[in-house]
Coordinates of C-alpha atoms in Angstrom, one line a residue:
M1 CA 63.0 -10.8 -20.7
L2 CA 65.7 -13.4 -20.5
S3 CA 65.1 -16.2 -18.0
G4 CA 67.2 -19.1 -16.9
C5 CA 70.1 -17.9 -18.9
G6 CA 73.3 -19.8 -19.0
S7 CA 76.3 -20.3 -21.3
A8 CA 78.0 -23.3 -22.8
N9 CA 81.3 -21.5 -23.4
R10 CA 81.2 -18.3 -21.3
S11 CA 79.7 -16.6 -18.3
P12 CA 76.5 -14.5 -19.1
S13 CA 77.6 -11.9 -16.6
A14 CA 80.9 -11.1 -18.4
A15 CA 81.1 -7.7 -20.1
D16 CA 81.4 -9.4 -23.5
A17 CA 80.3 -8.2 -26.9
F18 CA 79.0 -11.7 -27.9
V19 CA 76.8 -12.0 -24.7
T20 CA 75.4 -8.5 -25.4
R21 CA 74.6 -9.6 -29.0
A22 CA 73.0 -12.9 -27.7
F23 CA 70.7 -10.8 -25.4
Q24 CA 69.6 -8.8 -28.5
V25 CA 68.9 -12.0 -30.5
V26 CA 67.0 -13.8 -27.8
G27 CA 65.1 -10.6 -27.0
A28 CA 64.1 -10.2 -30.6
W29 CA 63.1 -13.8 -30.8
E30 CA 60.8 -13.6 -27.7
Q31 CA 59.2 -10.5 -29.1
A32 CA 58.5 -12.2 -32.5
A33 CA 57.3 -15.4 -30.8
T34 CA 54.9 -13.5 -28.6
A35 CA 53.5 -11.6 -31.6
A36 CA 53.1 -14.8 -33.6
G37 CA 51.4 -16.8 -30.9
Y38 CA 54.3 -19.2 -30.9
G39 CA 52.6 -21.8 -28.7
Q40 CA 49.6 -22.2 -31.0
G41 CA 49.6 -24.7 -33.8
V42 CA 52.4 -27.1 -35.0
R43 CA 55.8 -25.5 -35.9
L44 CA 58.7 -27.6 -37.0
L45 CA 62.0 -26.9 -35.2
D46 CA 63.7 -29.6 -37.3
A47 CA 64.2 -29.7 -41.1
S48 CA 61.4 -31.3 -43.1
T49 CA 63.8 -34.0 -44.3
V50 CA 64.9 -36.5 -41.6
P51 CA 68.3 -38.1 -42.1
P52 CA 68.6 -41.9 -41.9
A53 CA 68.9 -43.3 -38.3
S54 CA 72.3 -45.0 -38.9
G55 CA 73.9 -41.9 -40.6
F56 CA 75.9 -41.9 -43.8
P57 CA 78.5 -44.3 -45.0
S58 CA 80.7 -41.6 -46.4
E59 CA 81.0 -37.8 -46.5
D60 CA 80.3 -37.9 -50.3
V61 CA 76.9 -39.6 -49.6
A62 CA 76.2 -37.1 -46.9
R63 CA 76.9 -34.2 -49.3
Q64 CA 74.5 -35.6 -51.9
Y65 CA 71.9 -35.9 -49.1
R66 CA 72.4 -32.2 -48.2
A67 CA 72.2 -31.1 -51.8
G68 CA 69.0 -33.0 -52.4
A69 CA 70.8 -35.0 -55.3
Y70 CA 68.5 -38.1 -55.9
R71 CA 67.6 -40.2 -58.9
L72 CA 64.3 -42.0 -59.0
R73 CA 64.2 -45.7 -59.8
T74 CA 60.6 -46.5 -58.8
T75 CA 57.1 -45.0 -59.5
L76 CA 55.7 -42.7 -56.9
R77 CA 52.0 -42.4 -56.1
A78 CA 50.5 -39.1 -57.0
E79 CA 47.1 -39.5 -55.2
T80 CA 46.4 -37.8 -51.9
P81 CA 46.6 -40.3 -48.9
P82 CA 44.0 -40.3 -46.2
M83 CA 44.3 -37.7 -43.3
G84 CA 47.1 -38.4 -40.8
T85 CA 47.7 -37.8 -37.1
V86 CA 50.2 -35.6 -35.3
R87 CA 50.8 -36.9 -31.7
Q88 CA 52.4 -34.6 -29.2
A89 CA 54.6 -35.8 -26.3
D90 CA 51.8 -35.0 -23.9
G91 CA 49.4 -37.3 -25.7
T92 CA 47.3 -34.7 -27.4
T93 CA 46.6 -35.4 -31.1
S94 CA 45.5 -33.5 -34.2
T95 CA 44.3 -34.6 -37.6
V96 CA 46.2 -33.2 -40.6
P97 CA 46.2 -33.5 -44.3
V98 CA 49.0 -35.6 -45.8
V99 CA 50.7 -34.9 -49.1
P100 CA 51.3 -37.4 -51.9
A101 CA 54.6 -39.2 -52.4
T102 CA 55.3 -37.1 -55.5
E103 CA 55.0 -33.8 -53.6
A104 CA 57.1 -35.2 -50.7
Y105 CA 59.8 -36.3 -53.2
A106 CA 59.9 -32.8 -54.8
G107 CA 60.6 -31.4 -51.3
L108 CA 63.3 -34.1 -50.8
T109 CA 65.1 -32.9 -53.9
N110 CA 64.8 -29.2 -53.0
G111 CA 62.8 -28.7 -56.2
A112 CA 65.7 -29.8 -58.5
P113 CA 64.7 -31.2 -61.9
P114 CA 64.4 -35.0 -62.3
C115 CA 67.9 -36.7 -62.1
T116 CA 68.1 -39.6 -64.5
D117 CA 71.7 -40.2 -65.7
C118 CA 73.3 -37.9 -63.2
Q119 CA 75.1 -38.9 -60.0
G120 CA 72.8 -39.0 -57.0
L121 CA 71.3 -41.2 -54.3
T122 CA 69.0 -43.8 -55.8
V123 CA 65.4 -43.9 -54.5
T124 CA 64.0 -47.4 -54.9
G125 CA 60.7 -47.1 -53.0
A126 CA 58.4 -45.0 -50.9
R127 CA 55.9 -45.8 -48.2
L128 CA 54.0 -43.9 -45.4
G129 CA 55.3 -44.1 -41.9
T130 CA 56.0 -41.9 -38.9
A131 CA 59.0 -40.1 -37.3
T132 CA 59.6 -38.1 -34.3
V133 CA 60.6 -34.4 -34.8
R134 CA 61.0 -31.4 -32.6
T135 CA 58.2 -28.9 -32.6
N136 CA 57.3 -25.7 -30.7
R137 CA 55.3 -28.0 -28.3
G138 CA 58.0 -30.6 -27.7
A139 CA 58.7 -33.8 -29.5
A140 CA 55.9 -35.0 -31.8
T141 CA 55.3 -38.1 -33.9
V142 CA 54.3 -37.0 -37.4
P143 CA 53.3 -38.7 -40.7
V144 CA 56.3 -39.0 -43.0
W145 CA 57.0 -40.6 -46.4
L146 CA 59.9 -43.1 -46.0
F147 CA 62.1 -43.2 -49.0
D148 CA 64.3 -46.3 -49.5
V149 CA 67.7 -45.3 -50.8
A150 CA 70.1 -47.9 -52.3
E151 CA 73.2 -46.3 -50.9
L152 CA 71.8 -46.1 -47.3
H153 CA 71.0 -48.7 -44.6
D154 CA 67.9 -46.8 -43.4
P155 CA 65.3 -44.8 -45.2
V156 CA 65.3 -41.0 -45.6
A157 CA 62.1 -39.5 -44.2
R158 CA 60.2 -36.4 -45.4
V159 CA 57.5 -34.9 -43.3
A160 CA 54.3 -35.6 -45.0
V161 CA 52.2 -33.0 -43.3
S162 CA 50.8 -30.4 -45.7
V163 CA 52.3 -27.0 -45.3
D164 CA 48.8 -25.7 -44.9
A165 CA 48.6 -27.5 -41.5
L166 CA 52.0 -26.2 -40.3
R167 CA 52.7 -22.8 -39.0
P168 CA 56.0 -21.0 -39.9
L169 CA 58.6 -20.1 -37.3
P170 CA 58.6 -16.5 -36.3
S171 CA 61.1 -14.3 -38.1
P172 CA 62.9 -11.9 -35.5
S173 CA 64.2 -8.6 -36.4
P174 CA 67.2 -7.9 -34.1
P175 CA 69.6 -4.8 -34.6
A176 CA 72.4 -5.4 -37.0
A177 CA 75.4 -7.3 -35.5
P178 CA 78.3 -5.0 -34.8
A179 CA 81.2 -5.4 -37.3
S180 CA 83.7 -5.7 -34.3
L181 CA 82.3 -9.2 -33.5
H182 CA 83.7 -10.5 -36.8
L183 CA 81.0 -13.0 -37.1
T184 CA 81.2 -15.7 -39.8
S185 CA 78.4 -17.6 -41.3
V186 CA 76.8 -20.7 -39.4
I187 CA 76.1 -23.2 -42.2
D188 CA 74.1 -25.5 -40.0
V189 CA 74.0 -27.2 -36.6
V190 CA 74.0 -30.9 -36.2
P191 CA 72.8 -32.6 -33.0
D192 CA 74.5 -35.7 -31.9
P193 CA 72.3 -38.8 -32.1
V194 CA 71.0 -39.8 -28.7
G195 CA 71.7 -43.4 -28.1
S196 CA 73.6 -45.2 -25.3
D197 CA 75.6 -42.0 -24.5
P198 CA 73.5 -39.7 -22.5
A199 CA 76.0 -36.9 -23.0
A200 CA 75.0 -36.8 -26.7
A201 CA 71.9 -34.9 -25.9
T202 CA 74.1 -31.8 -25.1
R203 CA 76.5 -32.1 -28.0
L204 CA 76.2 -30.2 -31.2
T205 CA 78.3 -30.0 -34.3
V206 CA 78.5 -26.5 -35.7
R207 CA 79.7 -26.0 -39.3
L208 CA 81.1 -22.6 -40.0
G209 CA 81.9 -20.9 -43.3
V210 CA 85.3 -19.3 -43.1
S211 CA 88.0 -17.9 -45.3
P212 CA 91.3 -19.8 -45.7
C213 CA 93.1 -16.8 -44.1
D214 CA 90.8 -16.3 -41.0
V215 CA 92.7 -16.7 -37.8
N216 CA 91.3 -18.8 -34.9
P217 CA 87.7 -19.3 -36.3
H218 CA 85.5 -20.8 -33.5
P219 CA 81.9 -21.1 -32.5
S220 CA 80.5 -19.1 -29.6
V221 CA 77.4 -20.2 -27.8
Y222 CA 74.8 -18.6 -25.4
E223 CA 72.0 -20.5 -23.9
A224 CA 68.6 -19.1 -22.6
S225 CA 65.7 -21.1 -21.4
D226 CA 63.9 -21.1 -24.8
A227 CA 66.7 -20.5 -27.3
V228 CA 70.4 -21.2 -28.0
V229 CA 72.3 -18.5 -29.8
I230 CA 75.2 -19.7 -32.0
G231 CA 77.7 -17.6 -33.8
G232 CA 81.0 -18.2 -35.6
Q233 CA 83.8 -15.7 -34.7
R234 CA 87.1 -15.1 -36.2
T235 CA 90.1 -12.8 -36.4
P236 CA 90.2 -11.5 -40.0
P237 CA 93.5 -11.5 -41.9
S238 CA 95.8 -8.5 -41.8
P239 CA 94.8 -5.7 -44.2
G240 CA 96.4 -6.1 -47.6
K241 CA 97.2 -9.7 -47.2
A242 CA 96.4 -11.7 -50.4
C243 CA 93.8 -14.4 -49.7
P244 CA 91.9 -16.7 -52.1
D245 CA 88.2 -15.9 -52.4
L246 CA 87.1 -19.3 -51.1
L247 CA 84.6 -20.4 -48.6
Q248 CA 85.7 -23.3 -46.4
V249 CA 83.2 -25.2 -44.2
R250 CA 84.7 -26.3 -41.0
P251 CA 83.0 -28.5 -38.3
F252 CA 83.4 -27.7 -34.6
T253 CA 81.9 -29.5 -31.5
V254 CA 80.2 -27.6 -28.8
T255 CA 78.7 -28.9 -25.6
L256 CA 75.6 -27.3 -24.0
S257 CA 75.0 -27.0 -20.3
Q258 CA 71.5 -28.6 -20.8
P259 CA 70.1 -30.8 -23.7
L260 CA 68.9 -28.8 -26.6
A261 CA 65.4 -30.4 -26.2
D262 CA 62.7 -28.1 -27.9
R263 CA 64.8 -24.9 -27.8
V264 CA 65.1 -23.0 -31.0
V265 CA 68.6 -22.4 -32.4
L266 CA 69.3 -18.8 -33.5
S267 CA 72.1 -17.3 -35.6
A268 CA 74.0 -14.6 -33.7
S269 CA 74.5 -12.8 -37.1
D270 CA 71.0 -12.2 -38.2
G271 CA 68.8 -13.6 -35.3
Q272 CA 67.1 -16.1 -37.6
P273 CA 66.4 -19.8 -36.8
V274 CA 69.3 -22.0 -37.8
P275 CA 68.5 -25.2 -39.8
L276 CA 69.5 -28.5 -38.2
G277 CA 71.7 -30.5 -40.6
A278 CA 72.4 -34.2 -41.2
R279 CA 74.9 -36.1 -39.1
L280 CA 78.2 -36.6 -41.0
P281 CA 80.1 -39.9 -41.1

């Protein structure tokens, strides 16, 4: 059942195909969440790699971050650290196993082979610390490995909690999206950093994958009390029109009616949770 539904871009009561699709997606999410005991354990709503607090000095550096392109210029410790603590916003705590720096670094690089002479961000040191991330139970402070990167002002953090202590997000199974919606891929969603501007808590940057010939590509958003559904829509080119087989990534800004908080972001196309990306320059 949907509750507290609203919409950032459109009325939920409109006879609209996207709203109908959003109801399907949120309904499938709620069924999967109930079956999985969603409120139990710790489940990350954010990516395991946390971008630097001050962002990126250039789009090229941000691109290397997203690709996991790093080169190691320090020796990482391979021994397992002592147990760590996850502290929820309500003050409750749990003790969790912490992975070695070498394992965290492997996750940082997306499992890519060691980068020595190739171009990449230069890791000069690593130390244990903490960071605040979104979880299924609200914001939580978790152990992280903080990697110092020569090209960045602030470290890149990697959640250091062992995957054995984390529960996966549910995997909903909504019906297939109708072809008439002309949905395009959502690459990722980037929340604005919350600082002195309180409106930043409601702004998201949505990056869509589109064809050079797509007409009027744009994001569509539907908000429920526990989820935000985001889809990219477009008008396809005329039949028979020659078009290069290229995928272009285009950013768009959307404004929610309420802060994202601990709501999960779902893709309108397949109903799966959408990864949160890194803030671009």
